[in-house]
Tab-separated table of N, CA and C in Angstrom:
chain	number	residue	atom	x	y	z
E	1	UNK	N	-46.172	64.124	0.116
E	1	UNK	CA	-47.322	64.976	0.353
E	1	UNK	C	-47.909	65.377	-0.988
E	2	UNK	N	-49.184	65.197	-1.090
E	2	UNK	CA	-49.895	65.578	-2.308
E	2	UNK	C	-50.390	67.009	-2.178
E	3	UNK	N	-50.437	67.706	-3.276
E	3	UNK	CA	-50.916	69.086	-3.260
E	3	UNK	C	-51.883	69.297	-4.421
E	4	UNK	N	-52.822	68.408	-4.545
E	4	UNK	CA	-53.800	68.491	-5.625
E	4	UNK	C	-55.155	68.904	-5.066
E	5	UNK	N	-56.037	69.452	-5.907
E	5	UNK	CA	-57.357	69.880	-5.415
E	5	UNK	C	-58.136	68.785	-4.696
E	6	UNK	N	-57.980	67.545	-5.133
E	6	UNK	CA	-58.722	66.452	-4.495
E	6	UNK	C	-58.363	66.319	-3.016
E	7	UNK	N	-57.109	66.610	-2.679
E	7	UNK	CA	-56.685	66.535	-1.281
E	7	UNK	C	-57.456	67.550	-0.440
E	8	UNK	N	-57.529	68.783	-0.900
E	8	UNK	CA	-58.250	69.819	-0.163
E	8	UNK	C	-59.734	69.494	-0.076
E	9	UNK	N	-60.295	68.983	-1.150
E	9	UNK	CA	-61.719	68.628	-1.142
E	9	UNK	C	-62.004	67.482	-0.176
E	10	UNK	N	-61.066	66.555	-0.077
E	10	UNK	CA	-61.231	65.453	0.870
E	10	UNK	C	-61.254	65.975	2.293
E	11	UNK	N	-60.349	66.873	2.621
E	11	UNK	CA	-60.317	67.428	3.976
E	11	UNK	C	-61.563	68.245	4.284
E	12	UNK	N	-62.166	68.833	3.270
E	12	UNK	CA	-63.371	69.635	3.502
E	12	UNK	C	-64.636	68.790	3.558
E	13	UNK	N	-64.717	67.739	2.746
E	13	UNK	CA	-65.994	67.059	2.542
E	13	UNK	C	-66.057	65.590	2.934
E	14	UNK	N	-64.938	64.961	3.165
E	14	UNK	CA	-64.947	63.533	3.433
E	14	UNK	C	-65.707	63.215	4.727
E	15	UNK	N	-66.618	62.255	4.699
E	15	UNK	CA	-67.389	61.916	5.899
E	15	UNK	C	-66.516	61.536	7.095
E	16	UNK	N	-65.383	60.881	6.845
E	16	UNK	CA	-64.482	60.521	7.948
E	16	UNK	C	-63.928	61.769	8.628
E	17	UNK	N	-63.493	62.738	7.843
E	17	UNK	CA	-62.939	63.973	8.406
E	17	UNK	C	-64.013	64.731	9.181
E	18	UNK	N	-65.202	64.797	8.631
E	18	UNK	CA	-66.315	65.470	9.315
E	18	UNK	C	-66.631	64.760	10.630
E	19	UNK	N	-66.679	63.431	10.614
E	19	UNK	CA	-66.998	62.691	11.845
E	19	UNK	C	-65.891	62.834	12.882
E	20	UNK	N	-64.643	62.876	12.448
E	20	UNK	CA	-63.540	63.063	13.394
E	20	UNK	C	-63.533	64.480	13.971
E	21	UNK	N	-63.975	65.450	13.197
E	21	UNK	CA	-64.118	66.814	13.716
E	21	UNK	C	-65.151	66.834	14.835
E	22	UNK	N	-66.251	66.155	14.612
E	22	UNK	CA	-67.297	66.064	15.641
E	22	UNK	C	-66.775	65.328	16.867
E	23	UNK	N	-66.022	64.278	16.643
E	23	UNK	CA	-65.461	63.494	17.750
E	23	UNK	C	-64.501	64.337	18.579
E	24	UNK	N	-63.630	65.089	17.906
E	24	UNK	CA	-62.673	65.938	18.615
E	24	UNK	C	-63.413	67.002	19.425
E	25	UNK	N	-64.422	67.601	18.830
E	25	UNK	CA	-65.225	68.596	19.555
E	25	UNK	C	-65.879	67.963	20.781
E	26	UNK	N	-66.394	66.759	20.631
E	26	UNK	CA	-67.015	66.057	21.762
E	26	UNK	C	-65.995	65.732	22.853
E	27	UNK	N	-64.794	65.334	22.447
E	27	UNK	CA	-63.753	65.002	23.427
E	27	UNK	C	-63.332	66.209	24.258
E	28	UNK	N	-63.389	67.385	23.667
E	28	UNK	CA	-62.988	68.591	24.404
E	28	UNK	C	-64.171	69.275	25.084
E	29	UNK	N	-65.367	68.733	24.924
E	29	UNK	CA	-66.572	69.360	25.492
E	29	UNK	C	-66.555	69.411	27.014
E	30	UNK	N	-65.785	68.531	27.638
E	30	UNK	CA	-65.717	68.530	29.102
E	30	UNK	C	-64.994	69.768	29.640
E	31	UNK	N	-64.261	70.462	28.764
E	31	UNK	CA	-63.573	71.697	29.151
E	31	UNK	C	-64.591	72.828	29.043
E	32	UNK	N	-65.045	73.323	30.159
E	32	UNK	CA	-66.145	74.303	30.168
E	32	UNK	C	-65.693	75.735	29.887
E	33	UNK	N	-64.453	76.066	30.227
E	33	UNK	CA	-63.956	77.415	29.973
E	33	UNK	C	-63.568	77.541	28.500
E	34	UNK	N	-64.176	78.479	27.800
E	34	UNK	CA	-63.976	78.610	26.353
E	34	UNK	C	-62.517	78.879	25.995
E	35	UNK	N	-61.855	79.781	26.706
E	35	UNK	CA	-60.449	80.086	26.396
E	35	UNK	C	-59.558	78.866	26.610
E	36	UNK	N	-59.809	78.133	27.674
E	36	UNK	CA	-59.021	76.928	27.942
E	36	UNK	C	-59.249	75.886	26.854
E	37	UNK	N	-60.469	75.774	26.405
E	37	UNK	CA	-60.780	74.812	25.339
E	37	UNK	C	-60.092	75.200	24.041
E	38	UNK	N	-60.090	76.478	23.707
E	38	UNK	CA	-59.390	76.950	22.507
E	38	UNK	C	-57.899	76.646	22.627
E	39	UNK	N	-57.304	76.975	23.774
E	39	UNK	CA	-55.873	76.696	23.986
E	39	UNK	C	-55.579	75.209	23.844
E	40	UNK	N	-56.443	74.378	24.419
E	40	UNK	CA	-56.252	72.929	24.349
E	40	UNK	C	-56.285	72.442	22.910
E	41	UNK	N	-57.237	72.926	22.141
E	41	UNK	CA	-57.340	72.477	20.752
E	41	UNK	C	-56.177	72.986	19.906
E	42	UNK	N	-55.684	74.181	20.190
E	42	UNK	CA	-54.486	74.668	19.496
E	42	UNK	C	-53.284	73.798	19.860
E	43	UNK	N	-53.133	73.476	21.137
E	43	UNK	CA	-52.016	72.628	21.552
E	43	UNK	C	-52.100	71.248	20.912
E	44	UNK	N	-53.285	70.683	20.859
E	44	UNK	CA	-53.458	69.365	20.249
E	44	UNK	C	-53.289	69.406	18.732
E	45	UNK	N	-53.753	70.455	18.102
E	45	UNK	CA	-53.694	70.540	16.645
E	45	UNK	C	-52.374	71.051	16.095
E	46	UNK	N	-51.789	72.029	16.791
E	46	UNK	CA	-50.594	72.692	16.266
E	46	UNK	C	-49.369	72.567	17.162
E	47	UNK	N	-49.535	71.980	18.355
E	47	UNK	CA	-48.450	71.865	19.335
E	47	UNK	C	-47.935	73.243	19.754
E	48	UNK	N	-48.859	74.196	19.831
E	48	UNK	CA	-48.522	75.546	20.293
E	48	UNK	C	-49.792	76.225	20.786
E	49	UNK	N	-49.606	77.296	21.536
E	49	UNK	CA	-50.747	78.081	22.007
E	49	UNK	C	-51.171	79.059	20.905
E	50	UNK	N	-52.425	79.500	20.932
E	50	UNK	CA	-52.845	80.500	19.943
E	50	UNK	C	-52.211	81.853	20.240
E	51	UNK	N	-51.972	82.617	19.199
E	51	UNK	CA	-51.506	83.991	19.386
E	51	UNK	C	-52.655	84.792	20.001
E	52	UNK	N	-52.370	85.956	20.579
E	52	UNK	CA	-53.466	86.777	21.116
E	52	UNK	C	-54.535	87.087	20.061
E	53	UNK	N	-54.115	87.352	18.841
E	53	UNK	CA	-55.073	87.642	17.764
E	53	UNK	C	-55.908	86.409	17.419
E	54	UNK	N	-55.272	85.250	17.357
E	54	UNK	CA	-56.016	84.020	17.082
E	54	UNK	C	-57.011	83.720	18.202
E	55	UNK	N	-56.602	83.954	19.442
E	55	UNK	CA	-57.506	83.735	20.571
E	55	UNK	C	-58.708	84.667	20.472
E	56	UNK	N	-58.446	85.935	20.192
E	56	UNK	CA	-59.516	86.934	20.093
E	56	UNK	C	-60.501	86.575	18.979
E	57	UNK	N	-59.978	86.238	17.814
E	57	UNK	CA	-60.814	85.906	16.661
E	57	UNK	C	-61.623	84.632	16.904
E	58	UNK	N	-60.962	83.611	17.412
E	58	UNK	CA	-61.644	82.339	17.664
E	58	UNK	C	-62.707	82.493	18.738
E	59	UNK	N	-62.376	83.188	19.803
E	59	UNK	CA	-63.321	83.411	20.898
E	59	UNK	C	-64.564	84.154	20.404
E	60	UNK	N	-64.354	85.202	19.624
E	60	UNK	CA	-65.481	85.976	19.091
E	60	UNK	C	-66.353	85.114	18.184
E	61	UNK	N	-65.716	84.300	17.358
E	61	UNK	CA	-66.479	83.458	16.438
E	61	UNK	C	-67.275	82.396	17.197
E	62	UNK	N	-66.644	81.718	18.141
E	62	UNK	CA	-67.331	80.686	18.931
E	62	UNK	C	-68.522	81.290	19.674
E	63	UNK	N	-68.302	82.429	20.317
E	63	UNK	CA	-69.358	83.048	21.125
E	63	UNK	C	-70.502	83.603	20.284
E	64	UNK	N	-70.238	83.943	19.031
E	64	UNK	CA	-71.292	84.508	18.181
E	64	UNK	C	-72.089	83.441	17.426
E	65	UNK	N	-71.603	82.222	17.434
E	65	UNK	CA	-72.260	81.145	16.687
E	65	UNK	C	-73.560	80.747	17.379
E	66	UNK	N	-74.639	80.555	16.622
E	66	UNK	CA	-75.926	80.210	17.237
E	66	UNK	C	-75.941	78.834	17.919
E	67	UNK	N	-75.131	77.904	17.450
E	67	UNK	CA	-75.069	76.568	18.050
E	67	UNK	C	-73.652	76.307	18.540
E	68	UNK	N	-73.471	76.216	19.844
E	68	UNK	CA	-72.140	75.979	20.394
E	68	UNK	C	-71.568	74.639	19.940
E	69	UNK	N	-72.380	73.617	19.895
E	69	UNK	CA	-71.904	72.301	19.455
E	69	UNK	C	-71.367	72.376	18.028
E	70	UNK	N	-72.129	72.986	17.146
E	70	UNK	CA	-71.702	73.129	15.753
E	70	UNK	C	-70.484	74.035	15.639
E	71	UNK	N	-70.420	75.070	16.453
E	71	UNK	CA	-69.270	75.978	16.424
E	71	UNK	C	-67.978	75.227	16.716
E	72	UNK	N	-68.000	74.379	17.746
E	72	UNK	CA	-66.792	73.623	18.098
E	72	UNK	C	-66.454	72.582	17.040
E	73	UNK	N	-67.455	71.957	16.460
E	73	UNK	CA	-67.213	70.998	15.380
E	73	UNK	C	-66.584	71.701	14.178
E	74	UNK	N	-67.108	72.864	13.837
E	74	UNK	CA	-66.563	73.636	12.713
E	74	UNK	C	-65.146	74.118	13.009
E	75	UNK	N	-64.907	74.517	14.254
E	75	UNK	CA	-63.558	74.953	14.625
E	75	UNK	C	-62.570	73.795	14.481
E	76	UNK	N	-62.937	72.619	14.978
E	76	UNK	CA	-62.070	71.444	14.841
E	76	UNK	C	-61.794	71.157	13.365
E	77	UNK	N	-62.833	71.220	12.560
E	77	UNK	CA	-62.699	70.972	11.126
E	77	UNK	C	-61.781	72.016	10.488
E	78	UNK	N	-61.900	73.252	10.915
E	78	UNK	CA	-61.066	74.313	10.334
E	78	UNK	C	-59.598	74.143	10.708
E	79	UNK	N	-59.322	73.648	11.907
E	79	UNK	CA	-57.926	73.411	12.308
E	79	UNK	C	-57.279	72.428	11.341
E	80	UNK	N	-57.983	71.355	11.031
E	80	UNK	CA	-57.423	70.341	10.140
E	80	UNK	C	-57.276	70.816	8.710
E	81	UNK	N	-57.909	71.888	8.349
E	81	UNK	CA	-57.825	72.408	6.989
E	81	UNK	C	-56.848	73.568	6.844
E	82	UNK	N	-56.059	73.829	7.872
E	82	UNK	CA	-55.070	74.907	7.778
E	82	UNK	C	-53.770	74.387	7.174
E	83	UNK	N	-53.051	75.265	6.534
E	83	UNK	CA	-51.737	74.907	5.987
E	83	UNK	C	-50.800	74.476	7.114
E	84	UNK	N	-50.919	75.142	8.260
E	84	UNK	CA	-50.054	74.824	9.400
E	84	UNK	C	-50.235	73.379	9.856
E	85	UNK	N	-51.447	72.875	9.818
E	85	UNK	CA	-51.701	71.499	10.231
E	85	UNK	C	-51.245	70.504	9.163
E	86	UNK	N	-51.444	70.841	7.903
E	86	UNK	CA	-51.196	69.910	6.801
E	86	UNK	C	-49.713	69.768	6.462
E	87	UNK	N	-48.977	70.877	6.455
E	87	UNK	CA	-47.593	70.866	5.991
E	87	UNK	C	-46.601	71.032	7.133
E	88	UNK	N	-45.450	70.401	7.002
E	88	UNK	CA	-44.354	70.565	7.952
E	88	UNK	C	-43.495	71.744	7.535
E	89	UNK	N	-43.033	72.501	8.503
E	89	UNK	CA	-42.109	73.607	8.207
E	89	UNK	C	-40.693	73.179	8.484
């Protein structure tokens, strides 16, 4: 596992990562209930359910975003940029 700045920049800016974030958001778009969609993406990304605080924060952010499509794409992108997703414990 690399831990250099280029790795983090790749996860933030690489066109492949951005396109896969959009793809993941599109794949989960069929889930109409926002809480269920958040739970599904947490299970797929982290193999666990969100904590109550994570659910509250994510739900508030998704609902306040002016573009729902972009909100879900950004959420998918943010999951892949977490330490929990990148590193094994």
